[in-house]
PDB file of C-alpha atoms and ligand atoms in Angstrom:
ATOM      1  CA  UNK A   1     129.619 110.559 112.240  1.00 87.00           C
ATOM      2  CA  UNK A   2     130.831 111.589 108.537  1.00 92.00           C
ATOM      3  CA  UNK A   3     129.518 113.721 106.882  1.00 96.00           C
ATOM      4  CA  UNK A   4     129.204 115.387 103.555  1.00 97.00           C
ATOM      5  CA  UNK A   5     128.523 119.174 102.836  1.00 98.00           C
ATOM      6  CA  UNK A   6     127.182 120.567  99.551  1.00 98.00           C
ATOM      7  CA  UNK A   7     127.107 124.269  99.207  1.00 97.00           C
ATOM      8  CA  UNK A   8     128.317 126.516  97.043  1.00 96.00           C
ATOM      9  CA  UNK A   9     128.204 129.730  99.182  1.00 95.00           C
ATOM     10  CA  UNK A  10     131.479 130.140 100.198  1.00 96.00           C
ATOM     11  CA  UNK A  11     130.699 131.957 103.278  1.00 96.00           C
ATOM     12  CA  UNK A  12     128.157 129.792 104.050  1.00 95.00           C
ATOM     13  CA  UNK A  13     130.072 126.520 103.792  1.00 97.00           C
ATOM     14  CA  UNK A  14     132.648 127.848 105.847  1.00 97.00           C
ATOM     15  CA  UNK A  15     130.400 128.806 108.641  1.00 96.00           C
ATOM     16  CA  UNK A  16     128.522 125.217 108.498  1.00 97.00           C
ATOM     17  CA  UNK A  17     131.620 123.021 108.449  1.00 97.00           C
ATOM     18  CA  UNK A  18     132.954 124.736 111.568  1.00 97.00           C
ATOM     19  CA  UNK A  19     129.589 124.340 113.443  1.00 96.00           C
ATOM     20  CA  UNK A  20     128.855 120.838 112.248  1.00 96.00           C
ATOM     21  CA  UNK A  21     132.818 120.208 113.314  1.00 95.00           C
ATOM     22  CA  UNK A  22     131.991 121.395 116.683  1.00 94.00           C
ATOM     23  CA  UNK A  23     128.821 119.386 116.974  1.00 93.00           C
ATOM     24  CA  UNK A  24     131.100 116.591 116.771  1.00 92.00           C
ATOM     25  CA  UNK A  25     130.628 115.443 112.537  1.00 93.00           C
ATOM     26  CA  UNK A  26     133.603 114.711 110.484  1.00 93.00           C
ATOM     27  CA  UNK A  27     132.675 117.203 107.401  1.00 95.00           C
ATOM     28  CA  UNK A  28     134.141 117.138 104.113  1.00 96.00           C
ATOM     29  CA  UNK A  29     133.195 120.190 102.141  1.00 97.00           C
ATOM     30  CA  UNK A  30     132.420 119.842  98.251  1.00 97.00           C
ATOM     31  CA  UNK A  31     130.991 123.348  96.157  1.00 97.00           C
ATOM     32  CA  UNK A  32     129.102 121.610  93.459  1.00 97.00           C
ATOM     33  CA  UNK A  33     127.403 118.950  92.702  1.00 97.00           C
ATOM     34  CA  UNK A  34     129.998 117.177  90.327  1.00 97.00           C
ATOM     35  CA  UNK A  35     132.135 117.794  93.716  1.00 97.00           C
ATOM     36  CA  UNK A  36     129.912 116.087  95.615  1.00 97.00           C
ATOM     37  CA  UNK A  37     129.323 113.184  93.490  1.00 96.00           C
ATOM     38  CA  UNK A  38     133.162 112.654  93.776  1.00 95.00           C
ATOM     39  CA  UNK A  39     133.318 112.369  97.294  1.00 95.00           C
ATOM     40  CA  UNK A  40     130.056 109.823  97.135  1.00 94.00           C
ATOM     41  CA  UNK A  41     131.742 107.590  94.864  1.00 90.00           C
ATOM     42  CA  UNK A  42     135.086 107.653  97.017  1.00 89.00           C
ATOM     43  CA  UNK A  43     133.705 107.998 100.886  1.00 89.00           C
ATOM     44  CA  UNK A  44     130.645 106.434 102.923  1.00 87.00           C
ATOM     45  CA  UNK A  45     128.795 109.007 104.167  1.00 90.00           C
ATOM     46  CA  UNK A  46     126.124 109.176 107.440  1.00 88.00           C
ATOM     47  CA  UNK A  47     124.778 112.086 106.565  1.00 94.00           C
ATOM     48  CA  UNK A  48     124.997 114.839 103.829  1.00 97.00           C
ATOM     49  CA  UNK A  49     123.778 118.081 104.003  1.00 97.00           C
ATOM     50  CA  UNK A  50     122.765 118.971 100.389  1.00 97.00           C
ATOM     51  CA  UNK A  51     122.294 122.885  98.949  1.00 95.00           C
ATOM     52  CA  UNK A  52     119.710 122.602  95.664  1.00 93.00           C
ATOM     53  CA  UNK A  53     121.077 125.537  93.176  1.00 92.00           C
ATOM     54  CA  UNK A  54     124.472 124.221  92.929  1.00 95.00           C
ATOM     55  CA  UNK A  55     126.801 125.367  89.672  1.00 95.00           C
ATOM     56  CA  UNK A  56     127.707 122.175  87.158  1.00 94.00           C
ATOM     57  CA  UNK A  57     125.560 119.454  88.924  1.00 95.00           C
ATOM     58  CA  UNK A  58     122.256 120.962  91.335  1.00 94.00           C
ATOM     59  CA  UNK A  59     121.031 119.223  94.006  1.00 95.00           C
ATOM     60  CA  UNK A  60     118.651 117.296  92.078  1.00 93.00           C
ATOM     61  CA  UNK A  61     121.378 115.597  90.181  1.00 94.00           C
ATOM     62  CA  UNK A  62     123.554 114.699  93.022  1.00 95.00           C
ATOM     63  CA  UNK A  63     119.801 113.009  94.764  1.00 93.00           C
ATOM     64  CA  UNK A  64     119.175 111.191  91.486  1.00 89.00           C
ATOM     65  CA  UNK A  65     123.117 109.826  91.322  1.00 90.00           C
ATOM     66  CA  UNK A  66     122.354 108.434  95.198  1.00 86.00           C
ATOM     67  CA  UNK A  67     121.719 104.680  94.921  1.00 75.00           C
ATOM     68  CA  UNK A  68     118.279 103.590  95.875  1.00 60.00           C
ATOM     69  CA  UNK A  69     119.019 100.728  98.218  1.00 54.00           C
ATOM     70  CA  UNK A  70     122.191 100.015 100.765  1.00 57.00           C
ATOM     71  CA  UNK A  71     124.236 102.266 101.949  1.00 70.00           C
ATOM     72  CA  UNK A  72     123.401 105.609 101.434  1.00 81.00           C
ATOM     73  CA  UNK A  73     123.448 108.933 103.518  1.00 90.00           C
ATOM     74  CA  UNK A  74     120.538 110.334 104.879  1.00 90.00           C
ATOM     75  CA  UNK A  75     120.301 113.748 103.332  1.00 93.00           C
ATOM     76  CA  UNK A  76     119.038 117.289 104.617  1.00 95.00           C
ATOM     77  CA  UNK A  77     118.743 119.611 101.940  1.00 95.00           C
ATOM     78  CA  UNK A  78     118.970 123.217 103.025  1.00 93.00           C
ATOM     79  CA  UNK A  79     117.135 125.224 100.379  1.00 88.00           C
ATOM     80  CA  UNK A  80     116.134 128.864  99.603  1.00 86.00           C
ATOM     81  CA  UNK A  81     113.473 127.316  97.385  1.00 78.00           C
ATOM     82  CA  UNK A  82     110.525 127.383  99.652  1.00 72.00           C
ATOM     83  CA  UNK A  83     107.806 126.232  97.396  1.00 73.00           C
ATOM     84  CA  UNK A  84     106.190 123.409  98.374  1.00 73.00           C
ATOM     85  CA  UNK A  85     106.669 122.063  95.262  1.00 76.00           C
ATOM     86  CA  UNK A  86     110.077 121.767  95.730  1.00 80.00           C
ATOM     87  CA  UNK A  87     110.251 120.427  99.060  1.00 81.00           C
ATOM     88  CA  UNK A  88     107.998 117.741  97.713  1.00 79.00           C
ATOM     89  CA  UNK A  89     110.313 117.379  94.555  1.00 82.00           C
ATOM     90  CA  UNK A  90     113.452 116.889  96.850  1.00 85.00           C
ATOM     91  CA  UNK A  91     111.434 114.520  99.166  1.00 80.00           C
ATOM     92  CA  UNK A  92     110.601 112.567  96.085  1.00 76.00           C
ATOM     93  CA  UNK A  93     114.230 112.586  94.827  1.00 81.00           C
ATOM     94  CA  UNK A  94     115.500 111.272  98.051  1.00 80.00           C
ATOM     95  CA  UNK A  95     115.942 113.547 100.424  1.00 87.00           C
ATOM     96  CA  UNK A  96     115.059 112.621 104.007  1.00 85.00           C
ATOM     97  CA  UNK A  97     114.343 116.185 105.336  1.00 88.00           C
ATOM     98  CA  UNK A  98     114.000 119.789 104.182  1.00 90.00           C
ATOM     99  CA  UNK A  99     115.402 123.023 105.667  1.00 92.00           C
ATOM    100  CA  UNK A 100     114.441 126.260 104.086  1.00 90.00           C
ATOM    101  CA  UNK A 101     117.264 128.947 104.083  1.00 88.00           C
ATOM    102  CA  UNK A 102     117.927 131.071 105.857  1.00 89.00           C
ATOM    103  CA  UNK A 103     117.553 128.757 109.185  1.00 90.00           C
ATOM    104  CA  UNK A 104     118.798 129.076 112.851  1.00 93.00           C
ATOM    105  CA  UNK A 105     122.019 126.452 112.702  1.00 94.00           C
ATOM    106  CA  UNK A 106     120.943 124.825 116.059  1.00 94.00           C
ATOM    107  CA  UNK A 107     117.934 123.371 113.747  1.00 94.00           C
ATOM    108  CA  UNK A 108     120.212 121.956 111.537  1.00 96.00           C
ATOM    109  CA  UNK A 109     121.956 119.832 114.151  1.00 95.00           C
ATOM    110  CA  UNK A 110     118.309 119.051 115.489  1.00 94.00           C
ATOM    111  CA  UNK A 111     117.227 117.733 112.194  1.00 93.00           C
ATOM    112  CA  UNK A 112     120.332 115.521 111.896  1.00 94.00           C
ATOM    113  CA  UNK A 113     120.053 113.888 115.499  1.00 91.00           C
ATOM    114  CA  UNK A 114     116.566 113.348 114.270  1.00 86.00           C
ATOM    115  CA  UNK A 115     117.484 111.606 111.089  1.00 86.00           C
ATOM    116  CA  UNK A 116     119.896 109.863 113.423  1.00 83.00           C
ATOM    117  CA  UNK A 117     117.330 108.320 115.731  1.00 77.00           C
ATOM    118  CA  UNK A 118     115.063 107.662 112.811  1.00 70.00           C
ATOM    119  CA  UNK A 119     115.093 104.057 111.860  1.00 60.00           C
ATOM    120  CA  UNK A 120     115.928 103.498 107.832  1.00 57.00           C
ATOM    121  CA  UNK A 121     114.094 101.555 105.301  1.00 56.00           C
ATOM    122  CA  UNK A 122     114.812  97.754 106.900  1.00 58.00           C
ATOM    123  CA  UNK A 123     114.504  94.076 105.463  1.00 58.00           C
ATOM    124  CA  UNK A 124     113.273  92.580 108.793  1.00 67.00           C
ATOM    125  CA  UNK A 125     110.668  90.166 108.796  1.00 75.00           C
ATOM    126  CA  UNK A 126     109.264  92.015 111.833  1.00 83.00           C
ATOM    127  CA  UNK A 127     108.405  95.794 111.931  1.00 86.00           C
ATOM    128  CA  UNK A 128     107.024  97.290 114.916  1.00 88.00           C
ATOM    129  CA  UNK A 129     105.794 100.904 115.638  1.00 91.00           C
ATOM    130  CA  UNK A 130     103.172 102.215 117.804  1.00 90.00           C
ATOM    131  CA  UNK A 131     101.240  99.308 119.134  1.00 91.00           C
ATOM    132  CA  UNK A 132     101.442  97.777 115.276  1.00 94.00           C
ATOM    133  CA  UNK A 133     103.187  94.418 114.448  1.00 94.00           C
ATOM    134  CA  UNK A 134     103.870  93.457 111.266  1.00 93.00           C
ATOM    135  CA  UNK A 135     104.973  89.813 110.430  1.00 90.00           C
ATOM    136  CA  UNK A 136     105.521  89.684 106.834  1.00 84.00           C
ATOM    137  CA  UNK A 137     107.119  86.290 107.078  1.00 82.00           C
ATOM    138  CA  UNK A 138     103.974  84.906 108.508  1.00 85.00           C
ATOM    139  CA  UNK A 139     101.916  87.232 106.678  1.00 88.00           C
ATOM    140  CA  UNK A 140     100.412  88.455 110.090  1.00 93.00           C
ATOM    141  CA  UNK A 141      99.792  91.730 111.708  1.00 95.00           C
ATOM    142  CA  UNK A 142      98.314  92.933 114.442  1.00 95.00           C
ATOM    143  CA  UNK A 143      97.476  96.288 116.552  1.00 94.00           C
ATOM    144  CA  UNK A 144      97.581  96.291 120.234  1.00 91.00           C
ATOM    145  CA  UNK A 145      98.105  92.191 120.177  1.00 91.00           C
ATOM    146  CA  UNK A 146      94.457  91.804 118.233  1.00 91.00           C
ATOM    147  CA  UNK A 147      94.700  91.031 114.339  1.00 94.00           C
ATOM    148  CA  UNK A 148      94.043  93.042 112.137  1.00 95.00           C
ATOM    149  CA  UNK A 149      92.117  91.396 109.460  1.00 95.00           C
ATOM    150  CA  UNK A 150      93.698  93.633 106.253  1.00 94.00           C
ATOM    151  CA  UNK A 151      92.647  91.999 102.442  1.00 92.00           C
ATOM    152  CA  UNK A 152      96.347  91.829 100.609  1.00 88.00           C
ATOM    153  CA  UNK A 153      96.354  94.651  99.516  1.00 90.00           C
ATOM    154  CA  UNK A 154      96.380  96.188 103.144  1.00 94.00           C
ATOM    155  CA  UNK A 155      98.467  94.412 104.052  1.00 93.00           C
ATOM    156  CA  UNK A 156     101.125  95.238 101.521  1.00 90.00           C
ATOM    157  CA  UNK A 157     100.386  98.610 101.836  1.00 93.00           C
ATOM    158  CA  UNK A 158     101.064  98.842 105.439  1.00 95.00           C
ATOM    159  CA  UNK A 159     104.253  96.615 105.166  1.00 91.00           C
ATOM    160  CA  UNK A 160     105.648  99.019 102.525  1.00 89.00           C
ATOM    161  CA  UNK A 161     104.918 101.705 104.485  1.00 92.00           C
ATOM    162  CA  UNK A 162     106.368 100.539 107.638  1.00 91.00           C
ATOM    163  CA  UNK A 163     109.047  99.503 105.952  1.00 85.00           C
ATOM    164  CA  UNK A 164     110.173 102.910 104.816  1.00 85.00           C
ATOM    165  CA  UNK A 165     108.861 104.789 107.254  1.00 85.00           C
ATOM    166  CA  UNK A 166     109.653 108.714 106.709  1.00 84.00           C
ATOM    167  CA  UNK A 167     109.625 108.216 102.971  1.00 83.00           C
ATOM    168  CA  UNK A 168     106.658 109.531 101.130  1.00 86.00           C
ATOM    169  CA  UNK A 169     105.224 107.129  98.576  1.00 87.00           C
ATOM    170  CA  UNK A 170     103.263 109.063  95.294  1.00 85.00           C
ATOM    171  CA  UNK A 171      99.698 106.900  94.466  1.00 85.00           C
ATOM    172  CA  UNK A 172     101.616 105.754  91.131  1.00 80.00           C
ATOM    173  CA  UNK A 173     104.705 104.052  93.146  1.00 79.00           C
ATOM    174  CA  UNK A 174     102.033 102.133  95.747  1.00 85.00           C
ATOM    175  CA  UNK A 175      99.638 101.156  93.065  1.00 82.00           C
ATOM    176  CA  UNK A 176     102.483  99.644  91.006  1.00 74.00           C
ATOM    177  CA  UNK A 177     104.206  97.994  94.409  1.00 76.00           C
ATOM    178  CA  UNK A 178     100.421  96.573  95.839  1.00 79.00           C
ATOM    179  CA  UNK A 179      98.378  95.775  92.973  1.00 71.00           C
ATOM    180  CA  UNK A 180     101.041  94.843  90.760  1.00 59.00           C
ATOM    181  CA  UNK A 181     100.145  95.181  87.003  1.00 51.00           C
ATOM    182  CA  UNK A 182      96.322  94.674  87.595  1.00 51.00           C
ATOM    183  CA  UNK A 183      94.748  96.796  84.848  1.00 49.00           C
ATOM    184  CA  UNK A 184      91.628  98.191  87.189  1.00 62.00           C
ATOM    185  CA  UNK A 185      93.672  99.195  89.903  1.00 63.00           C
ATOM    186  CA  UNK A 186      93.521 103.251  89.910  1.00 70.00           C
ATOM    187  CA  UNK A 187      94.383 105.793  92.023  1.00 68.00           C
ATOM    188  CA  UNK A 188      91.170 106.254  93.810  1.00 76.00           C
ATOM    189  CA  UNK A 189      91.853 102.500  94.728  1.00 84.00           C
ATOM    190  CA  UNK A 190      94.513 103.455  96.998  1.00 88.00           C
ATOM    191  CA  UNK A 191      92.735 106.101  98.430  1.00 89.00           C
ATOM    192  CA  UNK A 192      90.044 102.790  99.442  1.00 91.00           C
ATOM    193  CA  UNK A 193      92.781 100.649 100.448  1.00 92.00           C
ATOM    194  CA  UNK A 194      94.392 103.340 102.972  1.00 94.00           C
ATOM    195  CA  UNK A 195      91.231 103.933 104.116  1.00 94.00           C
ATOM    196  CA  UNK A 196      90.766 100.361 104.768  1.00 95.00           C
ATOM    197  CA  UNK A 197      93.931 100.365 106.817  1.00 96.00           C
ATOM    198  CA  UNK A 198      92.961 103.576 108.419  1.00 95.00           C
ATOM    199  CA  UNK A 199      89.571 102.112 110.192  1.00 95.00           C
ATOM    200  CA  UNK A 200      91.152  98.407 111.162  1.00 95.00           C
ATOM    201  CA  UNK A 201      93.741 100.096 112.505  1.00 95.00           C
ATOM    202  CA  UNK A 202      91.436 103.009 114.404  1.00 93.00           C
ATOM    203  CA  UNK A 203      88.742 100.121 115.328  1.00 92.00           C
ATOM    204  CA  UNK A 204      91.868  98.436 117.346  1.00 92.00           C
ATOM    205  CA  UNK A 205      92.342 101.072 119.509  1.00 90.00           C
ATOM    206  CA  UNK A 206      95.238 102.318 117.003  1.00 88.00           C
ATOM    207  CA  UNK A 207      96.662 105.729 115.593  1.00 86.00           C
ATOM    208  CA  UNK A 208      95.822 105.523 112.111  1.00 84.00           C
ATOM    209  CA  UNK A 209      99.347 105.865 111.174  1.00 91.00           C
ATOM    210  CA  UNK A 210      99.394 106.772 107.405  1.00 94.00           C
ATOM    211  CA  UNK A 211      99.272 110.215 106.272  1.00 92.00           C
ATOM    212  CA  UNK A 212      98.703 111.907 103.849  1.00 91.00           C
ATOM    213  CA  UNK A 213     101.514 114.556 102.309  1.00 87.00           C
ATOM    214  CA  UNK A 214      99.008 116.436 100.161  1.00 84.00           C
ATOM    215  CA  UNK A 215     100.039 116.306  96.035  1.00 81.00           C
ATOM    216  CA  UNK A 216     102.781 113.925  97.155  1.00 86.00           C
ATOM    217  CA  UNK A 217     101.444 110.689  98.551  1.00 90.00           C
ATOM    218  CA  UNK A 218     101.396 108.786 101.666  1.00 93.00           C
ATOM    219  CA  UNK A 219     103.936 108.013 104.676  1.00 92.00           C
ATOM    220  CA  UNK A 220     104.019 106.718 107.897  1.00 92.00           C
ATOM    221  CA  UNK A 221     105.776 109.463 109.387  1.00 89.00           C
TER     222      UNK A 221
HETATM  223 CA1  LIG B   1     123.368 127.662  96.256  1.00 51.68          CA
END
């Protein structure tokens, strides 16, 4: 699996590229952002392994340069920022997991097999995960084979969710994706509408799935 590393610690780089080449990745090594956004334009990447305070371009440039859709690595950003602020930041920009510095290298490998097992965002007309089917073709879902009787709005909130699962969505970015330009739609009508999906889905026997990332939004993990 390829994959890209973004670090400007010498040292540091160094020691990761040899231990991710032993754990069997093909690394190519960039030391700043502008670097980095180089080899994105010119390579496909699985994975990339993403330092934040980077000289010319940080971390937070090289996430917002990473196209939204298609092909795009999954990224673990290794950090010494250990705020949860930005962790949620870097989740928000596009990062699929968060390491804070300084970390045990074993967990990095750990983290990307995990990223590696964990399914991206997919345009299949039927999603599936724990006892839950989704059939957005025939607008049907249902938990442990009885339907779930969601209003549209449930529904669309637990396809988008399923559909990205691992991504955290903020209030703003569901409200604009499930209620569409509707003026009386507000935040505290999301909070209603997971809750909605919450009980059906508890009331079939289900997990309730969604959670909440507190000040960041909601996932299905
Ligand atoms: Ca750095």
């Amino acid at each position: 699996m390829k994959l890209l590393l973004v670090e400007d610690s010498e040292r540091l780089r160094d020691n990761l590229a040899r231990g991710l080449r032993a754990a069997g990745f093909t690394v190519d090594v960039a030391g700043d952002g502008m670097e980095a956004n180089g080899y994105l334009a010119g390579y496909a990447y699985d994975f990339m392994v993403l330092d934040l305070g980077l000289p010319r371009l940080d971390g937070f440039g090289v996430l917002r340069a990473l196209p939204s859709g298609g092909e795009r690595p999954r990224v673990l950003v290794l950090s010494a920022r250990d705020q949860v602020g930005d962790r949620v930041d870097a989740l928000n920009a596009g990062a699929d997991d968060y390491l804070v510095k300084p970390f045990a290298f074993e967990e990095v490998v750990a983290r990307l097999h995990a990223l590696a097992r964990r399914p991206s965002e997919t345009h299949a007309d039927v999603l599936e995960h724990e006892g839950v089917r989704l059939d957005a073709q025939a607008h049907r879902a249902t938990a442990n084979g009885s339907v779930l009787q969601l209003t549209p709005r449930e529904f669309a909130l637990l396809e988008l969710l399923l559909r990205h699962r691992g991504r955290v969505f903020p209030r703003a970015d569901i409200l604009e994706r499930i209620a569409g330009s509707e003026s009386e739609a507000s935040d505290r009508s999301i909070e209603v509408v997971v809750f909605g999906v919450r009980r059906k889905l508890a009331d079939a026997g289900c997990a309730s799935l969604i959670e909440n990332r507190r000040g960041a939004g909601y996932l299905i993990p």
